[in-house]
Amino acid sequence: MACKRGALIVLEGVDKAGKTTQCKKLVQALQQSGRPAEMMRFPDRSTTIGQLISAYLENKSDLEDHTVHLLFSANRWELVPLMKRKLEQGISLVVDRYAFSGVAFTSAKPGFCLDWCKNPDVGLPKPDLVMFLNLSPAEAALRGQFGEERYETSVFQRAVQQKFEQLMKDPSVNWQVIDAAQSVDDVHKDITNHSLNAVNKALNLPLGELWK
Ligand code: FDM
């Protein structure tokens, strides 16, 4: 009998929502409950493509907008064989940003539509659960200044938030909105509950294909 697969769990949200902290806490909680789990993040800046993206985000290089969009997508595709191997081995993957960030950030730029932005990511492994850590721009501002990287301005982040709201209307994706204004522990409890559910369900379901 084939080994039961792990779940693909994605955390999305605007800057300062606490995605990275919550991904780490979730991996620990899953492991402690006896479910193998590992964290991944996109962009993965360790690959050759990831280094091009990183230089762009740090404003050390300029790339044409369509080009960088395709690089972000290629950075996901290059990791698909590894992701599939892990999931097949029964390891759940907790992923800090995925194709939804890809679409939300590029389509927030002038001249891009949602459909064009989604296309290169069609067919990626489909997450069993996507949690959107929801934080109003006012609450995000209370958490301190934005950093120095490209995209880290409140005007752009507001545009990105609107694009995420459009993406969340798609019922083919299992979206859960999490109130990220709660305490770290309360957010963690919500996220863990949804994730345990997803991990249990994924055991008996084939891995889907995103936006197909
Ligand atoms: N980002 C992230 C994109 O523009 N497209 C993508 O496909 C992905 C995955 O890159 F501003 C943006 C979102 C964010 C930046 O920041 C990555 P972190 O701090 O490494 O998550």
Coordinates of C-alpha atoms and ligand atoms in Angstrom, one line a residue:
M1 CA 0.0 0.0 0.0
A2 CA 1.3 3.5 -0.9
C3 CA 2.5 5.6 2.0
K4 CA -0.1 8.3 3.1
R5 CA 0.9 11.7 1.8
G6 CA 1.7 14.8 3.7
A7 CA -0.4 18.0 3.4
L8 CA 0.6 21.1 1.5
I9 CA -0.2 24.1 3.7
V10 CA 0.5 27.7 2.7
L11 CA 0.5 30.9 4.7
E12 CA -0.1 34.1 2.9
G13 CA -0.7 37.7 3.9
V14 CA 0.6 41.2 3.7
D15 CA 3.9 42.2 5.3
K16 CA 4.0 42.3 9.1
A17 CA 1.1 39.8 9.5
G18 CA 3.4 37.3 11.2
K19 CA 3.7 34.6 8.5
T20 CA 7.2 33.5 9.2
T21 CA 6.8 33.3 13.0
Q22 CA 3.6 31.3 12.5
C23 CA 5.1 28.9 9.9
K24 CA 7.9 28.0 12.4
K25 CA 5.4 27.5 15.3
L26 CA 3.2 25.4 13.1
V27 CA 6.0 23.1 12.0
Q28 CA 7.0 22.6 15.6
A29 CA 3.4 21.9 16.6
L30 CA 2.9 19.3 13.8
Q31 CA 6.1 17.6 14.7
Q32 CA 5.3 17.5 18.4
S33 CA 1.9 15.8 17.5
G34 CA 3.8 13.1 15.7
R35 CA 3.2 14.4 12.1
P36 CA 6.4 14.9 10.1
A37 CA 6.6 18.5 8.8
E38 CA 9.0 20.8 7.2
M39 CA 9.0 24.5 6.4
M40 CA 9.7 26.0 2.9
R41 CA 9.5 29.6 1.7
F42 CA 9.1 31.4 -1.5
P43 CA 11.1 33.0 -3.0
D44 CA 13.7 30.4 -2.1
R45 CA 16.7 32.7 -2.4
S46 CA 19.3 29.9 -2.2
T47 CA 19.0 28.8 -5.9
T48 CA 20.5 30.5 -8.9
I49 CA 17.0 31.9 -9.9
G50 CA 16.4 32.8 -6.2
Q51 CA 19.6 34.9 -6.2
L52 CA 18.4 36.9 -9.2
I53 CA 15.2 37.5 -7.3
S54 CA 16.9 38.4 -4.1
A55 CA 19.1 41.0 -5.8
Y56 CA 16.0 42.5 -7.4
L57 CA 14.2 42.7 -4.1
E58 CA 17.2 44.3 -2.4
N59 CA 17.2 46.9 -5.2
K60 CA 20.7 45.8 -6.2
S61 CA 19.4 45.0 -9.7
D62 CA 16.5 46.0 -11.9
L63 CA 14.5 43.5 -13.9
E64 CA 11.6 44.1 -16.3
D65 CA 8.2 43.4 -14.5
H66 CA 7.1 40.5 -16.6
T67 CA 10.5 38.9 -16.4
V68 CA 10.7 39.0 -12.6
H69 CA 7.2 37.6 -12.4
L70 CA 8.3 34.6 -14.5
L71 CA 11.4 34.2 -12.4
F72 CA 9.3 34.0 -9.2
S73 CA 7.2 31.3 -10.9
A74 CA 10.2 29.4 -12.2
N75 CA 11.6 29.5 -8.6
R76 CA 8.5 27.6 -7.5
W77 CA 8.6 25.1 -10.4
E78 CA 12.2 24.3 -9.8
L79 CA 11.3 23.1 -6.3
V80 CA 8.2 21.0 -7.4
P81 CA 10.1 17.7 -7.7
L82 CA 11.5 18.1 -4.1
M83 CA 8.0 19.1 -2.8
K84 CA 6.4 16.1 -4.4
R85 CA 9.0 13.8 -3.0
K86 CA 8.5 15.1 0.5
L87 CA 4.7 15.0 0.3
E88 CA 4.9 11.4 -1.0
Q89 CA 7.1 10.5 1.9
G90 CA 4.3 11.6 4.2
I91 CA 6.0 14.9 5.2
S92 CA 3.7 17.9 5.4
L93 CA 5.0 21.1 4.0
V94 CA 4.3 24.5 5.6
V95 CA 5.1 27.1 3.0
D96 CA 5.7 30.8 3.7
R97 CA 4.2 32.4 0.5
Y98 CA 3.3 30.7 -2.7
A99 CA 1.7 31.5 -6.1
F100 CA -0.9 33.7 -4.4
S101 CA 1.8 36.2 -3.4
G102 CA 3.2 35.9 -7.0
V103 CA -0.2 36.9 -8.5
A104 CA -1.1 39.5 -5.8
F105 CA 2.3 41.4 -6.0
T106 CA 2.6 41.5 -9.8
S107 CA -1.0 42.3 -10.5
A108 CA -0.8 45.2 -8.1
K109 CA 1.6 46.8 -10.6
P110 CA 0.0 48.9 -13.4
G111 CA -0.8 47.0 -16.6
F112 CA -1.1 43.5 -15.2
C113 CA -4.3 41.4 -15.0
L114 CA -5.0 38.5 -12.7
D115 CA -5.3 36.0 -15.5
W116 CA -1.9 36.7 -17.1
C117 CA -0.3 36.6 -13.6
K118 CA -1.9 33.2 -12.8
N119 CA -0.9 31.5 -16.0
P120 CA 2.7 30.5 -15.3
D121 CA 1.7 28.9 -12.0
V122 CA -1.3 26.8 -13.4
G123 CA -0.6 23.2 -12.5
L124 CA 1.6 23.7 -9.5
P125 CA 0.9 21.3 -6.6
K126 CA -2.3 22.6 -5.2
P127 CA -2.3 23.5 -1.5
D128 CA -4.7 21.5 0.7
L129 CA -5.1 24.7 2.8
V130 CA -4.2 28.3 2.3
M131 CA -4.4 30.5 5.4
F132 CA -4.5 34.3 4.8
L133 CA -3.2 36.2 7.8
N134 CA -5.5 39.2 7.7
L135 CA -4.2 42.5 9.2
S136 CA -5.6 45.9 8.4
P137 CA -3.1 48.5 7.1
A138 CA -3.6 50.5 10.3
E139 CA -2.7 47.5 12.5
A140 CA 0.3 46.7 10.2
A141 CA 1.5 50.3 10.7
L142 CA 1.4 49.8 14.5
R143 CA 3.9 47.0 14.2
G144 CA 6.6 49.4 13.0
Q145 CA 8.2 50.7 9.9
F146 CA 8.5 48.7 6.7
G147 CA 11.9 47.4 5.7
E148 CA 14.1 48.5 2.9
E149 CA 13.2 46.0 0.2
R150 CA 11.2 46.7 -2.9
Y151 CA 7.4 46.5 -2.4
E152 CA 7.7 47.5 1.3
T153 CA 5.6 50.6 1.2
S154 CA 2.1 51.1 2.6
V155 CA 0.6 52.2 -0.7
F156 CA 1.8 49.1 -2.5
Q157 CA 0.9 46.8 0.3
R158 CA -2.7 48.2 0.2
A159 CA -2.9 47.4 -3.5
V160 CA -1.6 43.9 -2.8
Q161 CA -4.2 43.3 -0.1
Q162 CA -7.0 44.1 -2.6
K163 CA -5.5 41.6 -5.1
F164 CA -5.5 38.9 -2.4
E165 CA -9.1 39.7 -1.7
Q166 CA -9.9 39.1 -5.3
L167 CA -8.0 35.8 -5.3
M168 CA -9.8 34.7 -2.1
K169 CA -13.1 34.7 -4.0
D170 CA -12.0 31.6 -5.9
P171 CA -13.8 28.7 -4.3
S172 CA -11.5 26.1 -6.0
V173 CA -8.9 27.0 -3.4
N174 CA -9.4 26.1 0.3
W175 CA -8.9 29.6 1.8
Q176 CA -9.2 30.2 5.5
V177 CA -8.9 33.8 6.7
I178 CA -7.1 34.1 10.1
D179 CA -7.4 37.2 12.2
A180 CA -3.7 38.2 12.6
A181 CA -4.5 41.0 15.0
Q182 CA -4.9 38.4 17.8
S183 CA -2.0 37.4 20.1
V184 CA 0.7 35.2 18.6
D185 CA -0.6 32.3 20.6
D186 CA -4.2 32.7 19.6
V187 CA -3.2 33.0 15.9
H188 CA -1.2 29.9 16.4
K189 CA -4.1 28.0 17.9
D190 CA -6.4 28.9 15.0
I191 CA -3.7 27.9 12.4
T192 CA -2.9 24.6 14.2
N193 CA -6.6 23.6 14.2
H194 CA -7.1 24.3 10.5
S195 CA -3.8 22.5 9.7
L196 CA -4.5 19.3 11.7
N197 CA -7.8 19.1 9.8
A198 CA -6.0 19.5 6.5
V199 CA -3.3 17.0 7.4
N200 CA -5.9 14.4 8.3
K201 CA -7.9 14.9 5.2
A202 CA -4.9 14.9 2.8
L203 CA -4.0 11.4 3.9
N204 CA -6.6 9.9 1.7
L205 CA -6.7 12.4 -1.2
P206 CA -4.5 12.7 -4.2
L207 CA -2.5 15.9 -4.6
G208 CA -4.4 18.4 -6.8
E209 CA -3.2 20.8 -9.5
L210 CA -3.5 24.6 -8.8
W211 CA -6.0 26.6 -10.9
K212 CA -6.6 23.7 -13.3
Ligands
FDM1 N1 6.9 38.1 -3.9 C1 6.9 36.9 -3.4 C2 6.5 38.4 -5.2 O1 6.5 39.5 -5.7 N2 6.2 37.3 -6.0 C3 6.2 36.0 -5.5 O2 5.9 35.1 -6.3 C4 6.6 35.8 -4.2 C5 6.7 34.4 -3.6 O3 8.7 39.1 -2.7 F1 7.6 41.4 -1.1 C6 7.3 39.3 -3.0 C7 6.6 39.4 -1.7 C8 7.7 40.1 -0.9 C9 9.0 39.6 -1.4 O4 9.6 38.8 0.7 C10 9.5 38.4 -0.6 P1 9.9 37.8 1.9 O5 10.2 38.8 3.0 O6 11.1 37.0 1.6 O7 8.7 37.0 2.2

